[in-house]
Coordinates of C-alpha atoms in Angstrom, one line a residue:
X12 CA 55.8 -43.2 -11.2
X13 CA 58.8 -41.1 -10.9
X14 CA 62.2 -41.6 -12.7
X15 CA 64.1 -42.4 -9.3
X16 CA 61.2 -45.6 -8.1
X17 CA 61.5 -46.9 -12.0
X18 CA 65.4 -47.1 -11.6
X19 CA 65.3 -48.6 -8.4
X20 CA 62.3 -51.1 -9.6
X21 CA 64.1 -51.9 -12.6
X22 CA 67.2 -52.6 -11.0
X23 CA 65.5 -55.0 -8.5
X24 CA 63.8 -57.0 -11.6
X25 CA 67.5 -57.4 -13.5
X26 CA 68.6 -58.3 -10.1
X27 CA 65.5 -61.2 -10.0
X28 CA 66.5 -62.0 -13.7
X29 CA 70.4 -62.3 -13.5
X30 CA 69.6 -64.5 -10.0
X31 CA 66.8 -67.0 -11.4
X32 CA 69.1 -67.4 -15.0
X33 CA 72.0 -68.1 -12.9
X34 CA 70.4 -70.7 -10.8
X35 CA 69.1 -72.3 -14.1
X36 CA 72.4 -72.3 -15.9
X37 CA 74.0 -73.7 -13.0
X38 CA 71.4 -76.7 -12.8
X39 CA 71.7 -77.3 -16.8
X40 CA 75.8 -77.2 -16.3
X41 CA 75.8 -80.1 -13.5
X42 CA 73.0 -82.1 -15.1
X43 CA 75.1 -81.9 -18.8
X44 CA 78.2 -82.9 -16.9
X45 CA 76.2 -85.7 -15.2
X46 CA 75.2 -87.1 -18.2
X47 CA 79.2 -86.8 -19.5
X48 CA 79.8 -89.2 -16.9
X49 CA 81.5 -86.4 -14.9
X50 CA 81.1 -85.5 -11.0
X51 CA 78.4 -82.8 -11.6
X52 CA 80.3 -81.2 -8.2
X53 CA 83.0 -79.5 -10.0
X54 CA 81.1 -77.8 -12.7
X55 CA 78.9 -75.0 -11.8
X56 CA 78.2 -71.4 -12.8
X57 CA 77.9 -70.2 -9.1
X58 CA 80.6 -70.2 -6.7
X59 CA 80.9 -74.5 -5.7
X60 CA 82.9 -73.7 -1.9
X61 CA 82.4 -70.6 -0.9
X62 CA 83.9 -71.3 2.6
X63 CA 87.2 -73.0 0.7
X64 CA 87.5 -69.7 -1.4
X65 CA 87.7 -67.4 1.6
X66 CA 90.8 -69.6 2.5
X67 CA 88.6 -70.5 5.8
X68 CA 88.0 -75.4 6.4
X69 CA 91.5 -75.8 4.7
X70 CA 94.1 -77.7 6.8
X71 CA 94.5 -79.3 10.0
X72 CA 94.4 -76.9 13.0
X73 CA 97.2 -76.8 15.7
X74 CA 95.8 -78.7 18.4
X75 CA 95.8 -81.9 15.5
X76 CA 98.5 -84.0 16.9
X77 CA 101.0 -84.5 13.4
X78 CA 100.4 -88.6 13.4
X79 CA 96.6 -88.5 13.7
X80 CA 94.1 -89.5 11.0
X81 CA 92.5 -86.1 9.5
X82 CA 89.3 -86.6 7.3
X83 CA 88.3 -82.8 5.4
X84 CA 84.8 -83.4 4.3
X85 CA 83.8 -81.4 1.4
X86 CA 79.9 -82.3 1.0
X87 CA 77.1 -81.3 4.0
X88 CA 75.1 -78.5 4.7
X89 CA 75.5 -76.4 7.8
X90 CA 72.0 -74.6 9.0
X91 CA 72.4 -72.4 11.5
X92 CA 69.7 -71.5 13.6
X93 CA 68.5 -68.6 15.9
X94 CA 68.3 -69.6 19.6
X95 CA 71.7 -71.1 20.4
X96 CA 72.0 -71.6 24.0
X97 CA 73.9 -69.4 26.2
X98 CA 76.7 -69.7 29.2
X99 CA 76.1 -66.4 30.4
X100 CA 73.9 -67.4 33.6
X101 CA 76.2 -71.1 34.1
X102 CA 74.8 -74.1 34.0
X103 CA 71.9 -74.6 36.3
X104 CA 71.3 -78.0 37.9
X105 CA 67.1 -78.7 37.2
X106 CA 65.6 -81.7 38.9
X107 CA 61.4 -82.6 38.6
X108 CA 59.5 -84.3 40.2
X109 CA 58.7 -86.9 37.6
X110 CA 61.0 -88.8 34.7
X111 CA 60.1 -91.4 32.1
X112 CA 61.7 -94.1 30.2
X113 CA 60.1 -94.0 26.5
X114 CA 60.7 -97.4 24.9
X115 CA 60.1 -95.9 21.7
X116 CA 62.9 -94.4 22.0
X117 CA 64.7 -98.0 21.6
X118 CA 64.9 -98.6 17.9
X119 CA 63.3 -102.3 17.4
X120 CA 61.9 -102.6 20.6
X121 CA 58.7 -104.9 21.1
X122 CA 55.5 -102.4 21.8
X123 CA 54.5 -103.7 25.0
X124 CA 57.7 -104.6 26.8
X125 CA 58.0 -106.6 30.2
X126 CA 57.9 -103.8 33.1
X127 CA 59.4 -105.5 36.1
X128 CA 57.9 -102.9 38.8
X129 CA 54.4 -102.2 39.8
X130 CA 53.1 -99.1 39.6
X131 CA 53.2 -97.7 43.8
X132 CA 56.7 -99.8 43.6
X133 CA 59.8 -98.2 44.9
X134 CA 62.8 -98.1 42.9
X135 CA 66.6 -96.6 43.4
X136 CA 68.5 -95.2 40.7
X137 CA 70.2 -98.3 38.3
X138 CA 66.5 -100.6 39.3
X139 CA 65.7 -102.2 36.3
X140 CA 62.7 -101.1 35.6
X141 CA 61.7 -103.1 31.8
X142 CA 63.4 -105.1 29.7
X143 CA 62.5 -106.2 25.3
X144 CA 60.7 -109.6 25.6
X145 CA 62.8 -110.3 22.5
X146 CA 66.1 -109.7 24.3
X147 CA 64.7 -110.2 28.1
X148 CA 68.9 -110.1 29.0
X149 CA 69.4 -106.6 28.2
X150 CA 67.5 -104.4 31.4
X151 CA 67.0 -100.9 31.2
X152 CA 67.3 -98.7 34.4
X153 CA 65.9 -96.3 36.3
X154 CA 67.1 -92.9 36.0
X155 CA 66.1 -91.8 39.6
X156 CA 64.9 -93.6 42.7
X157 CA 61.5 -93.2 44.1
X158 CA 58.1 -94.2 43.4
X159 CA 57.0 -95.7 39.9
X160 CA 54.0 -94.1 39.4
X161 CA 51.8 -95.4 35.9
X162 CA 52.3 -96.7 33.1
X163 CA 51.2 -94.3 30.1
X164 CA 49.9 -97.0 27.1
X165 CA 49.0 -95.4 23.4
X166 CA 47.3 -97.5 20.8
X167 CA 46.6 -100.9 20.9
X168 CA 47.8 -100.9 25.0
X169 CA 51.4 -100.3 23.7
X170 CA 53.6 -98.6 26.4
X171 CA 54.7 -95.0 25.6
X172 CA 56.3 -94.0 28.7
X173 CA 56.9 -95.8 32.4
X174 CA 56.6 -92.3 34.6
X175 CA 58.7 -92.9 37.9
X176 CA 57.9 -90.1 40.8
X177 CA 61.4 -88.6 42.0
X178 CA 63.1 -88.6 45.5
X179 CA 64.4 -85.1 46.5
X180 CA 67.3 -86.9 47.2
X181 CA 68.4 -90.0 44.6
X182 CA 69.5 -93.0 46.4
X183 CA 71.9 -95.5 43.9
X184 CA 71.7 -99.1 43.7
X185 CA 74.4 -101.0 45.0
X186 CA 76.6 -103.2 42.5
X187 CA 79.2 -105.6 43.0
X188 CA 82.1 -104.3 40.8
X189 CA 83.9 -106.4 39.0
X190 CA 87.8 -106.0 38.7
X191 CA 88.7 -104.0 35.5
X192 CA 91.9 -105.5 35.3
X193 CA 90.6 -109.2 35.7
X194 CA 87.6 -109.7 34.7
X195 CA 86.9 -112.0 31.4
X196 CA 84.9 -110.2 28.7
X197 CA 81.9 -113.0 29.2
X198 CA 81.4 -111.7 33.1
X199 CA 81.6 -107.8 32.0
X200 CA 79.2 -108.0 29.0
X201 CA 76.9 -109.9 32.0
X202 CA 77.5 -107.2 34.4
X203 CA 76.9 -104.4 31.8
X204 CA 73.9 -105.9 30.8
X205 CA 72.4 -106.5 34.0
X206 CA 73.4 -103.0 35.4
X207 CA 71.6 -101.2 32.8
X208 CA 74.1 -99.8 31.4
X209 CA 74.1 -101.8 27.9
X210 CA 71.2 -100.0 26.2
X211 CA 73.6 -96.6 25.8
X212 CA 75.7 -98.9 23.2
X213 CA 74.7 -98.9 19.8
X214 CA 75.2 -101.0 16.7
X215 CA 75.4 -100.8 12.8
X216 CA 73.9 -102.6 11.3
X217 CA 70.7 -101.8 12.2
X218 CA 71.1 -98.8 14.8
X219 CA 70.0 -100.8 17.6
X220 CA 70.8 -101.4 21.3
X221 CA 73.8 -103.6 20.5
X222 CA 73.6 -107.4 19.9
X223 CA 75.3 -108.6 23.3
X224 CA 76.2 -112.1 21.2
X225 CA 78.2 -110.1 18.6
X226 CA 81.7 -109.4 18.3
X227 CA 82.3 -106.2 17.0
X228 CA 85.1 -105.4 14.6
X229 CA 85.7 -102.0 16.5
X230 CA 84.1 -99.6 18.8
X231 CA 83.7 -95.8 17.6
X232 CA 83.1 -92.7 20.5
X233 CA 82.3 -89.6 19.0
X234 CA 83.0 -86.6 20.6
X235 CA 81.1 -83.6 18.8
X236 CA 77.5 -83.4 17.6
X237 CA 77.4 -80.8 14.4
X238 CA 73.4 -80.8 14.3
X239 CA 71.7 -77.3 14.8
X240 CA 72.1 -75.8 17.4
X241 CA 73.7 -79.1 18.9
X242 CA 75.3 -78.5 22.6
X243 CA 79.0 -79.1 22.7
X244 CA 80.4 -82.0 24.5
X245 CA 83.4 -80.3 26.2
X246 CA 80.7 -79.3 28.9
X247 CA 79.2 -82.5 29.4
X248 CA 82.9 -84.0 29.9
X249 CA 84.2 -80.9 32.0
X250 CA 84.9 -81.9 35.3
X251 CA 84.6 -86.0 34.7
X252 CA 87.6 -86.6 32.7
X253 CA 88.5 -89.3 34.8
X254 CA 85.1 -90.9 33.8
X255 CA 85.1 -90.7 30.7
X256 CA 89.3 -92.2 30.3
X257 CA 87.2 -95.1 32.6
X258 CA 84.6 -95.6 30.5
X259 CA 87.1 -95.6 27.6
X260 CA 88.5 -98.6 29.8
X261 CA 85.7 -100.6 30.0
X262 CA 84.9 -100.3 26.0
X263 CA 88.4 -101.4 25.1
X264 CA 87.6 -104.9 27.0
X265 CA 84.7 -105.2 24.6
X266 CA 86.3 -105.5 21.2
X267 CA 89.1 -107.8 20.0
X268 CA 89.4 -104.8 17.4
X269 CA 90.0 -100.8 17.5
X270 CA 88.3 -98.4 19.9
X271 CA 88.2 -95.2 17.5
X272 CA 88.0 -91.7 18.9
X273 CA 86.1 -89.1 16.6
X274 CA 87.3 -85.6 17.3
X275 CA 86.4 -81.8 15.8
X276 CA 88.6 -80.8 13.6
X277 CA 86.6 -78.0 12.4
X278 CA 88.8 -75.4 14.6
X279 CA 85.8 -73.8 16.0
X280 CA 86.8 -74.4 19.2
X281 CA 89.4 -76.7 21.6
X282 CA 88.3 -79.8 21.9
X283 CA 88.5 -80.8 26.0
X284 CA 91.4 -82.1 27.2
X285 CA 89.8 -85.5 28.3
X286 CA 88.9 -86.1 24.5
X287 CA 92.4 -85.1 23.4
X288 CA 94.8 -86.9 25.9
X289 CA 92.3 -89.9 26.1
X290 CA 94.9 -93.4 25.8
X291 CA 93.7 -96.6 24.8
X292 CA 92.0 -94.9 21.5
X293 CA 92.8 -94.5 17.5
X294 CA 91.9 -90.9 16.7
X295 CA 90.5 -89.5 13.7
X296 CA 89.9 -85.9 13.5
X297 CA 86.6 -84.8 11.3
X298 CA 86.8 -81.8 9.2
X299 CA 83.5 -80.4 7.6
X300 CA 79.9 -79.1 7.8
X301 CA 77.0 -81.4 8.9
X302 CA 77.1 -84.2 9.5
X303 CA 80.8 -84.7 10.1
X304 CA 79.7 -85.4 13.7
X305 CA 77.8 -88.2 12.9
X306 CA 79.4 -91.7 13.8
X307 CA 78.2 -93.2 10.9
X308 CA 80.2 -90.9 8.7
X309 CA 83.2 -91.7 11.2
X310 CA 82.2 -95.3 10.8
X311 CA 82.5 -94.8 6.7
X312 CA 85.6 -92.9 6.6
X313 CA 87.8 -95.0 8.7
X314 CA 86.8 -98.5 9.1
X315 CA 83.9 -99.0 6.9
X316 CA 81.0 -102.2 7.4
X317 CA 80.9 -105.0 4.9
X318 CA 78.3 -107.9 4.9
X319 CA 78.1 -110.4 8.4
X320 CA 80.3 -107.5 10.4
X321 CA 78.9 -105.1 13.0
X322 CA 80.6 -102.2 14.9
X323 CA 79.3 -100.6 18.2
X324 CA 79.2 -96.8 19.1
X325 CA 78.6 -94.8 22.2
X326 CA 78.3 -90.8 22.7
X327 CA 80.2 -89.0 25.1
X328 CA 76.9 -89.7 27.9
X329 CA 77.2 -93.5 27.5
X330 CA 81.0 -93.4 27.8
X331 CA 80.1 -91.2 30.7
X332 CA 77.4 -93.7 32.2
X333 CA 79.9 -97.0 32.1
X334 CA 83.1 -94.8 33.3
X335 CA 81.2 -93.6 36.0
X336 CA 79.5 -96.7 37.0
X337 CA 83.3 -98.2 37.2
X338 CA 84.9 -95.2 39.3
X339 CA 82.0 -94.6 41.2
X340 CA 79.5 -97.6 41.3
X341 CA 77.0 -95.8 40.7
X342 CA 74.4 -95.4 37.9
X343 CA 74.7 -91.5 36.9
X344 CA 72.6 -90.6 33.9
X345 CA 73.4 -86.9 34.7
X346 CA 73.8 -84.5 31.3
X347 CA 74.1 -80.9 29.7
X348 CA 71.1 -80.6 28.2
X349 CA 71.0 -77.0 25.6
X350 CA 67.2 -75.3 25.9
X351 CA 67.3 -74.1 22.2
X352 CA 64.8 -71.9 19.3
X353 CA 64.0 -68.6 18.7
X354 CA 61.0 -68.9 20.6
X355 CA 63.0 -70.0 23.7
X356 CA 62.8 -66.8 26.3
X357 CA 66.3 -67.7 27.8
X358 CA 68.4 -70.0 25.6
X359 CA 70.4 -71.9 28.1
X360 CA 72.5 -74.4 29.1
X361 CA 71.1 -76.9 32.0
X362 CA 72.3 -79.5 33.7
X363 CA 69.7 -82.7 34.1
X364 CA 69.0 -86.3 34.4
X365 CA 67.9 -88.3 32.0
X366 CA 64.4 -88.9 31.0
X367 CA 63.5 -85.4 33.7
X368 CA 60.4 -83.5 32.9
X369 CA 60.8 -81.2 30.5
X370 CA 57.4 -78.3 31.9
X371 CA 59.8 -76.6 34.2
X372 CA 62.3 -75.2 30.9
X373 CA 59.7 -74.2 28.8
X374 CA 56.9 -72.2 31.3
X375 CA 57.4 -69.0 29.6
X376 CA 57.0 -70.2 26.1
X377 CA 53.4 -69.3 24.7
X378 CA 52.9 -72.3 22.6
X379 CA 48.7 -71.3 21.7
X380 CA 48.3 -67.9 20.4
X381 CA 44.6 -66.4 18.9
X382 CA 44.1 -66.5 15.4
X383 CA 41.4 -64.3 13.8
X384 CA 40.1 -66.1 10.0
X385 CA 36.8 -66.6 9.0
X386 CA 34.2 -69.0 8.8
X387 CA 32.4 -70.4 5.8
X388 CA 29.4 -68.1 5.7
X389 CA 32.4 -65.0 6.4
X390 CA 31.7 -64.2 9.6
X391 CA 35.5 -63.5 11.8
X392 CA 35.9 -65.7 14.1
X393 CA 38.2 -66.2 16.9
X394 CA 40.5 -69.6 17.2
X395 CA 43.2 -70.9 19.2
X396 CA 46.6 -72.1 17.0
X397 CA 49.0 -74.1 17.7
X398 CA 52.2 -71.5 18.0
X399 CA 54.9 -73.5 18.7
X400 CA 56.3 -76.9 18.1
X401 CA 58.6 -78.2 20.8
X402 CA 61.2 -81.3 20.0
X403 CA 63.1 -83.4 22.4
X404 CA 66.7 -83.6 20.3
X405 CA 67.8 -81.4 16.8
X406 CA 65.5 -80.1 14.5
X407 CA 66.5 -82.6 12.1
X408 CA 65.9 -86.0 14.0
X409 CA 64.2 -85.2 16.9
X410 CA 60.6 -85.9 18.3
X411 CA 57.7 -83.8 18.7
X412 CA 56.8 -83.8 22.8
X413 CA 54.3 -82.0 24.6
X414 CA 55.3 -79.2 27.1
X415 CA 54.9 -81.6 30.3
X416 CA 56.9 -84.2 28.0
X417 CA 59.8 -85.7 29.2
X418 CA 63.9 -85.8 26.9
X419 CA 64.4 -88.6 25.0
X420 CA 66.8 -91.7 26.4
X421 CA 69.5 -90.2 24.0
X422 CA 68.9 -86.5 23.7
X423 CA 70.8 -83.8 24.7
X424 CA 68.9 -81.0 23.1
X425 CA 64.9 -79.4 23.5
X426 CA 64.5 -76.7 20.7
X427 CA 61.0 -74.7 21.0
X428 CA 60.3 -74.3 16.1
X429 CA 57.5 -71.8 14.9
X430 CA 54.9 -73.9 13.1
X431 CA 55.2 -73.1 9.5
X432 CA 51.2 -73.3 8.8
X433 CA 51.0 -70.8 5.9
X434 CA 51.2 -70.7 2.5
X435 CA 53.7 -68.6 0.2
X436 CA 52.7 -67.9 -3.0
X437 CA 55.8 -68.3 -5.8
X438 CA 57.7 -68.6 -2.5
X439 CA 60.5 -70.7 -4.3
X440 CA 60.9 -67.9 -7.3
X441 CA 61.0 -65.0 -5.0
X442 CA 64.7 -64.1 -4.0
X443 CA 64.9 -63.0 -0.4
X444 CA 67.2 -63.3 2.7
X445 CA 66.5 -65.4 5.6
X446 CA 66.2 -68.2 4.5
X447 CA 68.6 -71.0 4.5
X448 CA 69.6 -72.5 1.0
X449 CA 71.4 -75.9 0.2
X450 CA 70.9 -74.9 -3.9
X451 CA 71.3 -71.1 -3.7
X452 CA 67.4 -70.4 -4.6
X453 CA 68.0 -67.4 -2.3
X454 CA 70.9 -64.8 -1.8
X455 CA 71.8 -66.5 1.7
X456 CA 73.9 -68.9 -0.7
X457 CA 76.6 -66.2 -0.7
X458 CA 76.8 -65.8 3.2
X459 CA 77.3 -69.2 4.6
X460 CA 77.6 -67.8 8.1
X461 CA 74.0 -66.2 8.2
X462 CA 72.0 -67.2 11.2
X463 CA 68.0 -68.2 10.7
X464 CA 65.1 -68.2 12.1
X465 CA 63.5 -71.4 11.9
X466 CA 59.6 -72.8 11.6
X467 CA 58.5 -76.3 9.9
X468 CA 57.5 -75.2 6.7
X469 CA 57.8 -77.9 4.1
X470 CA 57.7 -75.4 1.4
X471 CA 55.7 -77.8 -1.0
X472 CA 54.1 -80.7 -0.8
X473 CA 55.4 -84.2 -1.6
X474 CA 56.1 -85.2 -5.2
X475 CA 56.9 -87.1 -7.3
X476 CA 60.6 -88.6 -6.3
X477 CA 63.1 -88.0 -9.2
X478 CA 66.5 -88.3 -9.5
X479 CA 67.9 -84.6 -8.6
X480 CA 71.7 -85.5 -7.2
X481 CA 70.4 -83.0 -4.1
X482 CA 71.2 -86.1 -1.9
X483 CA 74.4 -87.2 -2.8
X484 CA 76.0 -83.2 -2.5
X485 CA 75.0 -82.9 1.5
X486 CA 76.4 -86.4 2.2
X487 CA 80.1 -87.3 2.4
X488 CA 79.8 -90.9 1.9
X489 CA 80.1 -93.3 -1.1
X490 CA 76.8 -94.2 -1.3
X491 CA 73.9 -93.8 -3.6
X492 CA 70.7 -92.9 -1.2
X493 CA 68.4 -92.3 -3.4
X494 CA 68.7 -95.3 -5.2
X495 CA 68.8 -96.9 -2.2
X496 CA 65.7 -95.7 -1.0
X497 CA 64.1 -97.0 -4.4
X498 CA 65.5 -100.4 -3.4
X499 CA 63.5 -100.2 0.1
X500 CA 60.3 -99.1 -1.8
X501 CA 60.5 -102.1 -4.1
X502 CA 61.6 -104.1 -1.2
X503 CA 64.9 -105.0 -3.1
X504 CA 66.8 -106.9 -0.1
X505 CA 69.6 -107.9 -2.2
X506 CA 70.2 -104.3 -3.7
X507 CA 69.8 -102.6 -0.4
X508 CA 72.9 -104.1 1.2
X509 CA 74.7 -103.6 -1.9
X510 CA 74.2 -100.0 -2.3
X511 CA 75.2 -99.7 1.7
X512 CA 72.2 -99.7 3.7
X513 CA 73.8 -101.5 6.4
X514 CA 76.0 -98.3 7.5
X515 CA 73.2 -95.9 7.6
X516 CA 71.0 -94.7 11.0
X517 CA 68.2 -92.3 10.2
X518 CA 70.7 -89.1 11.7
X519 CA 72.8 -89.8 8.5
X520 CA 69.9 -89.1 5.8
X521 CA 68.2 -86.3 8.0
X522 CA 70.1 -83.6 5.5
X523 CA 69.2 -85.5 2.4
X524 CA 65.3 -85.1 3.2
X525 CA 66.0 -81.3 4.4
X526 CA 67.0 -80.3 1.0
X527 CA 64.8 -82.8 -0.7
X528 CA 62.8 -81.6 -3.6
X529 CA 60.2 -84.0 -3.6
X530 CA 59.8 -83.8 0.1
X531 CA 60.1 -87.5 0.6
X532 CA 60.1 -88.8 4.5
X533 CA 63.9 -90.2 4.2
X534 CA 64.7 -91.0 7.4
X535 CA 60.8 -93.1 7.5
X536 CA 61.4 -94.8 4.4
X537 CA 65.3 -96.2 6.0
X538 CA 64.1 -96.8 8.9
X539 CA 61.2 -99.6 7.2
X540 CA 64.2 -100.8 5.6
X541 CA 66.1 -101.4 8.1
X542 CA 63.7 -103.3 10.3
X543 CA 62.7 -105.4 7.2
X544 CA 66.2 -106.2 6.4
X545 CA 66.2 -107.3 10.3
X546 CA 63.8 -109.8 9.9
X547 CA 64.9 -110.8 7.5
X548 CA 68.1 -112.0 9.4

């Protein structure tokens, strides 16, 4: 070994040294000062807010009106992802020849719900085409007109998708509008909920299709999605701002309370003019990394749930769906959905209907590829693996489809992931770049802004589930979630409402089980809660 290859490998090993002490220290400095009984964020070896010390997230920027409520978050986690989507080519209008309603898609949703139309039927767009035996008065819609063409059952004959063969041409059920102006609350929840509107509004507790009995305390749109890789809503809203000030209308009729406007106030980018110049609203202006997008940290921030209340919430395509429905009269399910991942050939921007067959966006994707390995007498032999993973909505919430799949009822996003079957040995001690890091394991830590490539390794299996405080620093809310989650597993009802459970949806946890040591399913294990705490009435 020459003199010049010991330097350089001795340098590299005090570089490994100073990098693994360092992370050490700093987890010995926050665990000390959490036993002190102080916050164990404002103690650290290793720079705590990088972005804050670069003089970059402070302040309000110019297009914050001065009177508006501004909300800096200081706790999330921003991953940022190879394969954003692209405007370069416009935004193509795609329509298939199939689409499908998923009912799993409905959060507490019996399995085998009442479809209303037999299969060789023929429906128009707004038809209802099933409704929840539980709730038989809330109807969901067609997307599309034309023929409905099977019902797709899984296990135990429950309904997975109702698949409805497309007209060329959609034809629009004809409604009998009822006068904004006039008409009593009682007749427009009826109308809504008839027209098949309803399902697009939400409700915490829960995160259910509303409770159309309920009176909720306020109504909160959000405007901006800060997921990976997440499209922006200024495109979906360009050229329907009169829509969307409609369907801002129609919610304000709906609430004896505030309708509350979330808006990015991260200064990435202008937020469209519909969202700022929309009347009728209270705005509140979101400041942070992920998830400052999320309505339930809106929800927290500004008007937050107690016991026995429930607040409703809508994205920018239900607002859409109800405002157009009221200029219109028609049922228009029509989005800007973002083709996203590395493995995407052309990340892209296109602009579809809901529920549309997803096989025509993703035919150049190679999701098999040929694996050689070996076989247990260690003869090479040839197998076909499973390449690539595609998701109908963000990597951190969505669902695994298949490539003649169809988007979810509330997606906006397909992202193509590498599977992550392979096995790093000391993979965590190893420092390296290209990787994203929520505890600085690797040097990324220092460069916030780097972009990664993504696949689903787990890096570990599950473990036992400790108390680590990894939760509580990538969620701005006053709320303990991983006692809470202890609470669900010992079926604690009582202690889950008190330590907030009743303000969560499974999009508000989906960071606390990325960065989660013991690789515990969060959003799983809420999700059982909630639904028991439901029955539990």
């Amino acid at each position: 070994m020459t003199l010049s290859t010991g330097l350089i490998f001795g340098i590299i090993f005090i570089l490994m040294f100073i990098v693994v002490m360092a992370t050490l220290s700093e987890g010995l400095v926050k665990l000390t000062a959490k036993h002190q009984g102080e916050n164990p964020e404002n103690y650290g070896v290793l720079p705590n807010d990088l972005p804050s010390m670069l003089n970059r997230g402070e302040g309000s920027p110019d297009y914050v009106s001065q009177g508006d409520h501004f909300v800096n978050l200081k706790k999330g986690f921003d991953i940022n992802l190879l394969g954003e989507a692209s405007l370069e080519h416009g935004i193509e209008y795609v329509h298939s020849s199939t689409y499908a309603l998923k009912p799993k898609d409905f959060m507490g949703m019996m399995p085998i719900p009442k479809v209303v139309v037999e299969e060789g039927g023929t429906l128009k767009a707004g038809d209802v085409l099933f409704f929840d035996k539980k709730r038989p008065e809330i109807k969901y819609a067609a997307p599309v007109s034309g023929e409905m063409l099977k019902i797709q059952r899984g296990e135990k004959r429950s309904i997975n998708e109702v698949v409805i063969l497309a007209d060329k041409e959609i034809e629009y059920r004809a409604y009998n509008l009822p006068d904004l102006n006039t008409v009593s609350r009682e007749d427009l929840v009826a109308f809504l909920l008839d027209s098949g509107a309803w399902p697009f509004i939400r409700q915490r507790p829960f995160d259910i299709v509303a409770e159309h009995e309920q009176m909720p305390k306020a109504i909160f749109v959000t405007t901006f999605d800060t997921a990976p890789l997440a499209p922006s809503f200024n495109l979906t809203v360009q050229g329907k701002e009169a829509e969307f000030q409609k369907g801002l209308d129609v919610l304000a009729k709906l609430t004896e309370g505030v309708l509350h406007l979330g808006l990015d106030g991260r200064g990435v980018s202008t937020p469209s003019d519909a969202f700022i110049n929309a009347t009728g609203v209270e705005k509140h202006w979101f400041s942070g990394a992920h998830p400052a997008g999320n309505v339930g940290i809106h929800i927290h921030h500004v008007d937050p749930l107690n016991s026995g209340e429930t607040v409703w919430h809508l994205d920018v395509h239900g607002v859409l769906v109800l405002g157009t429905l009221f200029a219109k009269g028609i049922f228009d399910t029509e989005r800007v959905v973002a083709l996203t991942g590395h493995e995407m050939p052309n990340p892209r921007y296109v602009r579809a209907r809901q529920g549309v067959c997803i096989e025509r966006f993703v035919t150049d994707v190679k999701f098999q590829e040929q694996k050689t390995t070996t076989d247990k007498e260690g003869k090479p032999v040839t197998i076909n693996r499973k390449a690539i993973r595609l998701i109908s909505g963000d990597p951190l919430t969505g669902k695994e489809i298949e490539s003649n799949g169809y988007l979810g009822f509330f997606d906006d996003q397909i992202m193509t992931i590498e599977e992550g079957d392979y096995y790093e040995l000391f993979g965590w001690l190893i420092p390296r770049a290209g990787h994203p890091t929520q505890n600085r394991t690797f040097p990324g830590a220092f460069a916030p802004s780097s972009i990664y490539k993504a696949d689903t390794q787990q890096n570990g299996e599950e473990r036992a589930f400790v108390v680590s405080g990894e939760y509580e620093s990538v969620l701005p809310m006053d709320i303990y979630p991983q006692y809470l989650l202890r609470a669900i597993q010992a079926n604690d009802f009582e202690k889950m409402e008190g330590l907030g459970i009743l303000e969560l949806g499974e999009e508000d946890l989906a960071l606390c089980e990325y960065v989660c040591t013991s690789k515990h399913p969060v959003q799983r294990t809420l999700r059982q809660g909630l639904d028991m705490l439901r029955e539990q009435g």
